[in-house]
Coordinates of C-alpha atoms and ligand atoms in Angstrom, one line a residue:
Chain A
M3 CA 85.1 45.4 -42.6
E4 CA 82.7 44.1 -45.6
N5 CA 80.0 46.2 -45.2
S6 CA 82.3 49.6 -45.4
K7 CA 81.2 49.7 -49.0
A8 CA 77.8 50.2 -48.6
K9 CA 76.6 52.9 -50.2
I10 CA 73.9 54.9 -48.2
M11 CA 72.1 58.0 -50.1
I12 CA 70.3 60.9 -48.3
I13 CA 67.4 62.9 -49.9
D14 CA 66.7 65.7 -47.8
D15 CA 66.1 69.3 -48.3
D16 CA 68.2 70.5 -45.4
P17 CA 71.7 71.4 -46.5
D18 CA 73.1 71.2 -43.1
F19 CA 71.4 68.0 -42.1
R20 CA 72.8 66.2 -45.0
D21 CA 76.2 67.7 -44.2
A22 CA 76.1 66.2 -40.6
V23 CA 75.0 62.9 -41.3
T24 CA 77.2 62.8 -44.5
S25 CA 80.0 63.0 -41.9
I26 CA 78.4 60.3 -39.5
L27 CA 78.1 58.2 -42.3
Q28 CA 81.6 58.5 -43.6
S29 CA 82.9 58.1 -40.2
A30 CA 81.8 54.6 -39.9
L31 CA 83.2 54.2 -43.7
Y32 CA 79.9 54.2 -45.6
E33 CA 79.7 55.7 -48.9
V34 CA 77.6 58.6 -49.3
V35 CA 75.8 60.2 -52.1
T36 CA 73.2 63.4 -51.5
A37 CA 70.2 65.0 -53.3
P38 CA 68.4 68.1 -51.8
N39 CA 64.9 67.1 -53.4
P40 CA 62.7 64.4 -55.0
E41 CA 63.4 64.7 -58.3
E42 CA 67.1 64.6 -58.2
G43 CA 66.8 62.0 -55.6
K44 CA 64.6 59.7 -58.2
K45 CA 67.5 60.1 -60.8
K46 CA 70.2 59.5 -58.5
I47 CA 68.5 56.4 -57.3
L48 CA 68.5 55.0 -61.1
K49 CA 72.2 56.1 -61.6
E50 CA 73.9 55.1 -58.5
K51 CA 71.4 52.4 -57.0
P52 CA 72.3 52.7 -53.4
D53 CA 72.4 49.7 -50.8
L54 CA 69.7 52.3 -48.5
I55 CA 68.1 54.9 -48.7
L56 CA 67.5 57.8 -45.9
L57 CA 64.3 59.6 -46.9
D58 CA 63.2 62.8 -45.5
I59 CA 59.5 62.8 -45.4
M60 CA 58.8 66.8 -45.5
M61 CA 60.5 68.6 -48.2
D62 CA 58.7 71.3 -50.2
S63 CA 55.4 69.3 -49.9
L64 CA 53.6 67.9 -47.1
F65 CA 54.0 64.3 -48.4
D66 CA 57.0 64.4 -50.7
G67 CA 58.7 61.6 -48.7
F68 CA 55.3 59.6 -48.9
S69 CA 55.4 59.6 -52.5
L70 CA 58.8 58.9 -53.2
C71 CA 58.6 55.7 -51.1
N72 CA 55.9 54.8 -53.0
A73 CA 57.2 55.0 -56.6
I74 CA 60.4 53.3 -55.3
K75 CA 58.5 50.5 -54.0
T76 CA 55.8 50.4 -56.7
S77 CA 56.2 51.8 -59.9
K78 CA 57.4 50.4 -63.1
E79 CA 60.2 52.6 -63.4
F80 CA 62.1 51.9 -60.3
S81 CA 61.5 47.9 -60.5
S82 CA 65.1 47.6 -60.8
V83 CA 66.1 49.4 -57.3
K84 CA 62.7 48.2 -55.8
N85 CA 63.9 46.1 -53.1
T86 CA 66.6 48.9 -51.8
P87 CA 65.5 49.4 -48.1
V88 CA 64.3 53.0 -47.1
I89 CA 64.3 54.6 -43.7
F90 CA 62.2 57.6 -43.3
V91 CA 63.5 60.3 -41.4
S92 CA 61.5 63.0 -39.8
A93 CA 61.5 66.1 -37.5
V94 CA 57.8 65.7 -36.7
K95 CA 56.8 62.5 -36.0
E96 CA 56.8 61.9 -32.3
M97 CA 59.2 59.3 -31.0
T98 CA 56.3 57.7 -29.5
G99 CA 54.0 58.3 -32.2
S100 CA 53.1 56.8 -35.6
R101 CA 51.1 59.5 -36.9
F102 CA 52.8 59.7 -40.2
Q103 CA 53.1 56.0 -40.6
F104 CA 49.2 55.6 -40.3
K105 CA 48.7 58.3 -42.7
G106 CA 50.4 56.8 -45.5
E107 CA 49.4 53.3 -45.0
D108 CA 45.6 54.6 -44.6
Q109 CA 46.2 56.4 -48.2
G110 CA 47.3 53.0 -49.6
L111 CA 50.9 53.9 -49.7
S112 CA 53.8 51.5 -49.2
S113 CA 55.4 52.1 -46.2
P114 CA 58.9 52.3 -45.7
D115 CA 61.4 49.9 -43.8
D116 CA 62.0 51.7 -40.9
Y117 CA 61.9 55.4 -39.1
I118 CA 64.1 57.2 -37.4
D119 CA 63.7 60.8 -35.8
K120 CA 65.8 63.9 -36.5
P121 CA 68.2 64.5 -34.9
V122 CA 69.5 61.1 -35.5
K123 CA 71.7 59.6 -32.9
P124 CA 74.8 58.1 -34.7
D125 CA 74.8 54.7 -33.0
D126 CA 70.9 54.5 -33.4
L127 CA 71.3 55.3 -37.0
F128 CA 74.3 52.5 -37.2
S129 CA 72.4 49.9 -36.1
R130 CA 69.3 50.5 -37.9
I131 CA 71.0 50.8 -41.2
E132 CA 73.0 47.3 -40.4
R133 CA 70.1 45.5 -39.5
L134 CA 68.4 46.3 -43.0
L135 CA 71.7 45.7 -44.9
K136 CA 71.9 42.3 -43.3
K137 CA 68.3 41.2 -44.6
Chain B
M21 CA 52.4 67.1 -69.1
K22 CA 50.2 65.1 -71.7
K23 CA 46.6 66.1 -71.4
R24 CA 43.8 63.8 -70.9
K25 CA 41.3 63.3 -73.5
H26 CA 38.1 64.6 -72.8
S27 CA 35.1 61.6 -73.0
I28 CA 32.0 62.0 -74.0
V29 CA 28.8 59.7 -74.0
V30 CA 26.0 60.3 -76.9
I31 CA 22.8 59.4 -75.7
D32 CA 20.2 59.0 -78.6
D33 CA 17.7 56.8 -80.4
E34 CA 18.4 58.0 -84.0
E35 CA 21.1 56.2 -85.6
S36 CA 22.2 59.2 -87.7
M37 CA 22.3 61.5 -85.0
R38 CA 24.5 58.9 -83.2
D39 CA 26.6 58.7 -86.1
S40 CA 27.1 62.4 -87.0
C41 CA 27.6 63.4 -83.4
R42 CA 30.7 60.6 -83.2
M43 CA 31.9 62.0 -86.3
I44 CA 32.3 65.5 -85.1
L45 CA 33.5 64.7 -81.7
E46 CA 36.1 62.1 -82.7
K47 CA 37.8 64.5 -85.2
D48 CA 37.8 67.3 -82.4
G49 CA 39.8 64.5 -80.5
F50 CA 37.2 63.4 -78.1
L51 CA 36.9 59.8 -76.7
T52 CA 33.6 59.1 -78.0
E53 CA 30.6 56.5 -77.0
T54 CA 27.5 56.2 -78.0
A55 CA 24.3 54.2 -76.8
E56 CA 21.0 53.7 -78.6
N57 CA 18.8 53.9 -75.4
G58 CA 18.6 55.0 -72.0
S59 CA 19.7 51.9 -70.0
S60 CA 22.6 51.0 -72.4
G61 CA 23.6 54.8 -72.3
L62 CA 23.8 54.6 -68.5
T63 CA 25.7 51.3 -68.5
K64 CA 28.5 53.1 -70.4
V65 CA 28.1 56.3 -68.1
E66 CA 28.5 54.2 -65.4
K67 CA 31.7 52.3 -67.0
I68 CA 33.4 55.2 -68.3
R69 CA 32.7 58.0 -66.2
P70 CA 32.7 60.8 -69.0
D71 CA 33.3 64.6 -68.6
L72 CA 29.9 64.9 -70.5
V73 CA 26.8 63.0 -71.8
L74 CA 24.6 64.0 -74.6
I75 CA 21.3 62.9 -73.8
D76 CA 18.3 63.1 -76.3
L77 CA 14.9 64.0 -74.5
K78 CA 12.7 61.9 -76.5
M79 CA 13.6 58.0 -76.6
P80 CA 11.4 55.1 -76.4
G81 CA 12.4 53.1 -73.3
I82 CA 13.8 55.0 -70.2
S83 CA 12.7 58.8 -70.5
G84 CA 15.5 61.5 -71.6
L85 CA 14.8 63.3 -68.1
D86 CA 15.1 59.9 -65.9
V87 CA 18.5 59.4 -67.9
L88 CA 19.3 62.5 -66.8
E89 CA 18.4 62.0 -63.2
K90 CA 20.4 58.8 -62.9
V91 CA 23.5 60.4 -64.6
K92 CA 23.7 63.1 -62.1
K93 CA 23.3 60.3 -59.7
I94 CA 26.1 58.3 -61.0
D95 CA 28.7 61.2 -61.0
S96 CA 27.4 64.8 -60.0
N97 CA 30.8 66.1 -61.7
I98 CA 29.2 64.8 -65.3
I99 CA 28.0 67.7 -67.5
P100 CA 24.8 66.6 -69.0
I101 CA 23.7 68.2 -71.9
V102 CA 20.3 67.6 -73.2
I103 CA 19.1 66.8 -77.0
T104 CA 15.7 68.1 -78.1
G105 CA 13.9 68.3 -81.4
Y106 CA 10.7 69.7 -80.0
A107 CA 12.0 73.0 -77.9
T108 CA 9.2 73.6 -75.9
I109 CA 9.8 76.1 -72.9
E110 CA 8.2 73.5 -70.4
S111 CA 10.3 70.5 -71.5
A112 CA 13.7 72.7 -71.7
V113 CA 13.0 74.3 -68.0
E114 CA 11.9 70.7 -66.6
A115 CA 15.4 69.5 -68.1
M116 CA 17.2 72.5 -66.2
K117 CA 15.5 71.6 -62.9
R118 CA 16.4 68.1 -63.1
G119 CA 20.5 69.2 -63.6
A120 CA 20.9 69.7 -67.3
Y121 CA 24.0 72.0 -68.3
D122 CA 22.6 73.2 -71.4
I123 CA 20.3 72.3 -73.9
L124 CA 20.8 71.4 -77.8
H125 CA 18.3 72.2 -80.3
K126 CA 17.8 69.6 -83.1
P127 CA 18.8 70.1 -86.0
F128 CA 22.0 71.8 -85.3
T129 CA 25.0 72.4 -87.0
P130 CA 28.5 71.0 -86.1
G131 CA 29.7 74.6 -85.2
E132 CA 26.5 74.2 -82.8
L133 CA 27.8 71.2 -81.4
R134 CA 31.2 72.3 -80.7
L135 CA 30.3 75.6 -79.0
I136 CA 27.9 73.7 -76.7
I137 CA 30.6 71.0 -75.9
K138 CA 33.1 73.8 -75.3
R139 CA 31.1 75.6 -72.8
G140 CA 30.5 72.5 -70.9
L141 CA 34.2 71.6 -70.9
D142 CA 35.1 75.1 -69.8
R143 CA 32.6 74.7 -66.9
I144 CA 34.5 71.3 -65.8
K145 CA 38.1 73.2 -65.9
L146 CA 36.5 75.9 -63.9
F147 CA 35.0 73.6 -61.3
R148 CA 38.4 71.3 -61.3
E149 CA 40.5 74.0 -60.5
A150 CA 38.1 75.7 -58.0
E151 CA 38.3 71.9 -56.4
S152 CA 42.2 71.6 -56.3
L153 CA 42.9 74.9 -54.7
R154 CA 39.9 74.0 -52.2
N155 CA 42.0 70.9 -51.6
E156 CA 44.9 72.5 -51.2
K157 CA 43.7 75.3 -48.7
K158 CA 42.1 72.6 -46.8
M159 CA 45.4 70.6 -46.8
I160 CA 47.3 73.1 -45.6
E161 CA 44.5 74.2 -42.6
E162 CA 44.4 70.7 -41.6
N163 CA 48.1 70.2 -41.6
F164 CA 49.0 73.7 -40.5
I165 CA 50.2 72.7 -36.9
T166 CA 52.3 69.8 -38.7
M167 CA 54.0 72.4 -41.0
V168 CA 54.7 75.0 -38.2
S169 CA 55.9 72.3 -36.0
H170 CA 58.4 71.5 -39.3
Q171 CA 59.6 75.2 -39.7
L172 CA 59.9 75.4 -35.8
R173 CA 62.0 72.1 -35.7
S174 CA 64.2 72.1 -38.6
P175 CA 66.6 74.6 -37.5
L176 CA 67.1 73.3 -34.2
V177 CA 67.4 69.7 -35.6
A178 CA 70.1 70.8 -38.1
I179 CA 72.0 72.4 -35.1
T180 CA 71.3 69.5 -32.9
Q181 CA 72.7 67.2 -35.5
Y182 CA 76.1 69.0 -35.9
F183 CA 76.1 68.7 -32.0
E184 CA 75.9 65.0 -32.5
V185 CA 78.8 64.9 -34.8
I186 CA 81.2 67.0 -32.8
L187 CA 80.4 65.3 -29.9
G188 CA 80.7 61.8 -31.5
G189 CA 84.4 63.0 -32.3
I190 CA 83.7 62.4 -36.0
A191 CA 84.7 66.1 -36.7
G192 CA 87.8 65.7 -34.6
E193 CA 89.4 65.4 -31.1
V194 CA 87.2 67.9 -28.5
A195 CA 89.0 69.1 -25.5
P196 CA 87.2 68.0 -22.3
R197 CA 85.9 71.4 -21.2
Q198 CA 84.7 72.0 -24.8
K199 CA 82.6 68.8 -24.6
D200 CA 81.3 69.8 -21.2
M201 CA 79.9 73.0 -22.5
L202 CA 78.6 71.4 -26.1
V203 CA 76.8 68.9 -23.7
K204 CA 75.1 71.3 -21.4
A205 CA 74.0 73.2 -24.7
R206 CA 72.6 70.2 -26.3
T207 CA 70.5 69.1 -23.2
R208 CA 69.2 73.1 -23.6
L209 CA 68.6 72.4 -27.4
N210 CA 66.5 69.3 -26.2
S211 CA 64.6 70.6 -23.9
L212 CA 63.7 73.5 -26.4
L213 CA 62.5 70.9 -28.7
E214 CA 60.7 69.2 -26.2
L215 CA 59.1 72.4 -25.4
I216 CA 57.8 73.1 -29.0
N217 CA 56.8 69.6 -29.0
D218 CA 54.5 69.9 -25.8
W219 CA 53.4 73.6 -27.1
L220 CA 52.3 72.0 -30.3
D221 CA 50.6 69.5 -29.3
I222 CA 48.5 71.9 -26.9
A223 CA 47.9 73.9 -30.2
R224 CA 46.6 70.7 -31.7
M225 CA 44.3 69.7 -29.1
D226 CA 43.1 73.2 -29.4
G227 CA 42.1 72.5 -33.0
G228 CA 40.0 70.0 -31.7
S229 CA 39.4 67.3 -34.2
I230 CA 39.9 64.1 -31.9
V231 CA 36.3 63.7 -31.5
D232 CA 35.8 63.1 -35.1
K233 CA 38.4 60.8 -35.1
L234 CA 37.0 58.2 -32.2
K235 CA 37.4 54.4 -33.0
I236 CA 37.6 51.2 -30.9
V237 CA 41.0 51.1 -29.5
S238 CA 42.6 48.4 -27.7
L239 CA 44.0 49.8 -24.5
E240 CA 46.4 46.6 -23.8
D241 CA 48.2 47.0 -27.0
L242 CA 48.5 50.8 -26.7
I243 CA 49.8 50.9 -23.6
N244 CA 52.0 47.6 -24.2
K245 CA 53.3 49.5 -27.1
Q246 CA 54.3 52.9 -25.1
V247 CA 55.6 50.3 -22.1
E248 CA 57.9 48.4 -24.4
F249 CA 59.3 51.9 -25.9
L250 CA 59.8 53.4 -22.6
K251 CA 61.5 50.5 -21.1
P252 CA 65.0 51.7 -21.9
Y253 CA 64.2 55.2 -20.3
A254 CA 63.0 53.3 -17.3
K255 CA 66.2 50.9 -16.9
K256 CA 68.5 53.9 -17.4
N257 CA 66.7 55.5 -14.2
K258 CA 66.4 51.8 -12.2
V259 CA 63.0 51.8 -12.3
T260 CA 61.0 48.7 -13.1
L261 CA 58.1 49.3 -16.0
S262 CA 55.3 46.6 -16.2
L263 CA 51.9 46.4 -17.4
S264 CA 50.5 44.3 -14.4
S265 CA 47.3 43.5 -14.9
I266 CA 44.2 43.4 -17.4
S267 CA 40.6 42.8 -16.0
G268 CA 37.6 42.3 -18.8
S269 CA 37.6 44.3 -22.0
D270 CA 40.3 46.7 -23.0
K271 CA 38.6 48.2 -25.5
A272 CA 38.1 52.0 -25.3
L273 CA 36.5 55.0 -27.7
G274 CA 38.9 56.8 -28.5
D275 CA 41.7 58.4 -30.9
S276 CA 44.8 56.1 -30.8
D277 CA 47.5 58.8 -31.6
S278 CA 46.6 61.2 -29.2
L279 CA 45.7 58.2 -26.3
E280 CA 49.4 56.9 -27.0
Q281 CA 50.2 60.8 -25.9
V282 CA 48.5 60.5 -23.1
F283 CA 50.0 57.4 -21.7
S284 CA 53.5 58.2 -22.9
N285 CA 53.1 61.2 -20.9
L286 CA 51.9 59.9 -17.6
I287 CA 54.3 56.8 -17.6
R288 CA 57.6 59.5 -18.4
N289 CA 56.3 61.2 -15.4
A290 CA 56.2 58.1 -13.5
I291 CA 59.5 57.2 -14.2
K292 CA 60.8 60.6 -14.2
Y293 CA 59.6 61.9 -10.9
N294 CA 60.4 58.2 -9.3
K295 CA 63.0 56.8 -6.9
A296 CA 65.9 54.5 -7.6
D297 CA 64.7 50.9 -7.5
G298 CA 61.4 51.9 -7.7
T299 CA 58.5 50.1 -9.7
I300 CA 55.6 51.4 -12.1
K301 CA 52.5 49.4 -12.5
V302 CA 50.2 49.9 -15.0
L303 CA 46.6 48.3 -14.5
I304 CA 43.8 48.1 -17.0
K305 CA 40.2 47.2 -16.0
E306 CA 36.6 47.0 -17.3
E307 CA 34.1 49.1 -15.0
E308 CA 30.4 50.1 -15.9
D309 CA 30.8 52.7 -18.6
Y310 CA 34.6 53.1 -18.6
I311 CA 37.9 51.6 -19.1
T312 CA 40.3 52.4 -16.3
T313 CA 43.9 52.5 -16.3
E314 CA 45.8 53.2 -13.3
I315 CA 49.3 54.4 -13.4
K316 CA 51.0 53.4 -10.3
D317 CA 54.4 54.7 -9.1
T318 CA 56.3 54.2 -6.2
G319 CA 57.9 57.4 -6.3
I320 CA 58.6 61.0 -4.5
G321 CA 54.9 61.8 -4.5
I322 CA 53.4 65.0 -4.7
R323 CA 52.2 67.3 -1.7
E324 CA 48.5 67.7 -1.3
E325 CA 48.7 71.6 -1.7
H326 CA 50.2 71.0 -5.7
I327 CA 47.4 68.8 -6.6
P328 CA 44.5 71.2 -7.4
Y329 CA 47.4 73.0 -9.9
L330 CA 48.8 69.9 -11.0
F331 CA 46.9 69.9 -14.5
N332 CA 47.6 73.7 -15.2
Q333 CA 49.6 75.0 -18.0
F334 CA 53.3 75.5 -17.2
Y335 CA 52.6 74.0 -13.3
R336 CA 55.5 72.4 -11.9
V337 CA 56.1 71.4 -8.4
S338 CA 59.5 72.6 -7.2
R339 CA 61.0 70.6 -4.5
S340 CA 64.7 69.3 -3.6
E341 CA 64.4 65.8 -4.4
D342 CA 63.7 66.4 -8.2
K343 CA 66.0 69.8 -8.7
K344 CA 67.7 68.2 -11.5
Q345 CA 64.4 67.2 -13.4
K346 CA 63.8 69.3 -16.4
G347 CA 60.6 69.6 -18.1
S348 CA 57.8 72.2 -19.5
G349 CA 54.9 72.0 -17.1
L350 CA 52.8 71.2 -20.0
G351 CA 52.7 67.1 -20.0
L352 CA 49.6 66.8 -17.6
T353 CA 48.3 69.7 -19.2
I354 CA 48.3 67.8 -22.9
A355 CA 47.3 64.2 -21.0
K356 CA 44.2 66.2 -19.2
K357 CA 43.2 68.1 -22.9
I358 CA 43.4 64.8 -24.6
V359 CA 41.2 62.7 -21.9
D360 CA 39.0 65.6 -21.8
A361 CA 38.0 65.6 -25.6
H362 CA 37.3 62.0 -25.0
N363 CA 34.4 62.4 -22.5
G364 CA 36.8 60.8 -19.9
S365 CA 38.6 62.1 -16.7
I366 CA 41.9 61.5 -15.2
Q367 CA 42.7 61.8 -11.6
V368 CA 45.4 61.9 -9.2
T369 CA 46.2 60.7 -5.6
S370 CA 49.7 60.6 -4.0
K371 CA 51.4 59.9 -0.8
P372 CA 54.5 62.2 -0.7
G373 CA 57.4 60.2 -0.2
K374 CA 55.3 56.8 -1.1
G375 CA 54.1 57.1 -4.6
S376 CA 51.2 58.6 -6.6
V377 CA 48.4 56.8 -8.9
F378 CA 46.9 58.6 -11.9
T379 CA 43.8 57.2 -13.0
V380 CA 42.7 57.8 -16.6
Q381 CA 38.6 56.4 -17.3
L382 CA 38.2 56.6 -21.0
P383 CA 34.4 55.8 -22.5
K384 CA 34.0 51.9 -23.2
A385 CA 33.3 50.8 -26.5
Y386 CA 30.4 48.3 -26.6
N387 CA 30.6 47.4 -30.1
T388 CA 33.3 44.7 -30.4
I389 CA 33.8 44.4 -34.3
T390 CA 37.4 46.5 -34.6
Ligands
ADP422 N1 54.3 60.7 -11.0 C1 54.7 61.9 -10.6 N2 55.3 61.8 -9.4 C2 55.4 63.2 -8.8 N3 55.1 64.3 -9.0 C3 54.8 64.3 -10.6 C4 54.3 63.2 -11.1 N4 53.7 63.3 -12.6 C5 53.6 65.0 -12.3 N5 54.4 65.2 -11.2 C6 54.6 66.6 -11.0 O1 53.5 67.2 -11.8 C7 54.3 68.3 -12.5 C8 53.3 68.8 -13.5 O2 53.9 67.6 -14.6 P1 53.8 67.7 -16.2 O3 53.0 68.7 -16.7 O4 54.1 66.5 -17.0 O5 55.1 68.8 -16.3 P2 56.9 68.4 -16.5 O6 57.0 67.0 -16.2 O7 57.2 68.7 -17.8 O8 57.3 69.3 -15.0 C9 55.9 67.8 -12.4 O9 56.9 69.0 -12.5 C10 56.2 67.5 -11.2 O10 56.6 67.7 -10.3
MG423 MG1 56.0 65.7 -17.8

């Protein structure tokens, strides 16, 4: 399988969530790297150059995920990785709602490539990842 | 972190004053701009938005007092300090009245200039600190419910995520009896997550900020989105779901996030309390002052005696047909609270065994510019 080599990065402050999702991704033969906060996330993105990023919206502060996503997509520092697809992962965004999506855009922040609710269903996660990796 | 340089504009018609101020201020590390009259001074203030402005009171052209007022209008956070050669009490009082922060008397020593600038900047610092505290507090207040929701949900989400791993067979094989129990446990966890969601929605409503956020909303777009989103759920329950007709305008005055919630709850119920091979039709029609939306289902219906209580918190109808349906009894409460906050109404008619119609009326948006 050619996509078995894709490298996925999980940035999330919940160690159990990182652990569980790492197992899910590894079961599908993805390579996984993780970071427990935005600061480490920033360093690792540049070092590891992942093929896709799963980014928790709310870490220490309410809008950590937004700022980081915006930085990846627009700042000079990240110009070498700016095309890396980002999926927002959140326990708060309602399945139906777009509360967060709107808020970010209202404030002129660039939006992620996709959203997924926590807890994530393995099949749903895989299909979203594959769709973005194909692009 | 590197500290930003403070900027100062000096407006004075005397060249020697401008030069000496510039020399002192630049030496102290300020970004300094000078102007020889009021109007070019104001242009610079507008462009640079300095932290502080020194204004000579007596200048040809626009008077110092007028410049002072205009500076305050450009940005009330700028600290204006007036320079005056004839320190009459009247002119000083007048300047203070019009918003000067301090007064510097000519001739002044570099020491006096520095002192007065420092006082002004201290005030800016205090002001900024107070402001950032205020902002932080406001943000926490505004997002309090989101934060509580996050904290309540996070542990549950982590647990459920492990269930997904185990049930997905990712952590090794699970014996059938174990699997059976884990599936049940996961179901209970999911209902708890839903209960938290519902409860938080109610808390959010009681916070009552919808009314400030009313915008023109296309109900067709909004409901279409819900219908598309819920189609898989309907299909799983062998129910056909469609937005079947729209007549007239579909533009209501509302808050789209909360209205999504209303229609999502109503359509979910229509699916949940339906029968196999049942249908759900959603109709939107324009009426005199309202846009009316009907959600019609061919489900199990609701007996007359329950109708008055349906919208009460935690009220659920217990009946044999839907014993297996779990719920919090909060979905309709939330829907009604939201619709009420819009000055709309929500009603239900039902025939047991045949189906129910939930009717939502929302104020019509007259202005068609979105
Ligand atoms: N479309 C419907 N058809 C039949 N019964 C309904 C319908 N919608 C709501 N109900 C009844 O109203 C009760 C309250 O609904 P709701 O507040 O959404 O709570 P929940 O669905 O969590 O029980 C439900 O328990 C159900 O019996
Ligand atoms: Mg319900």
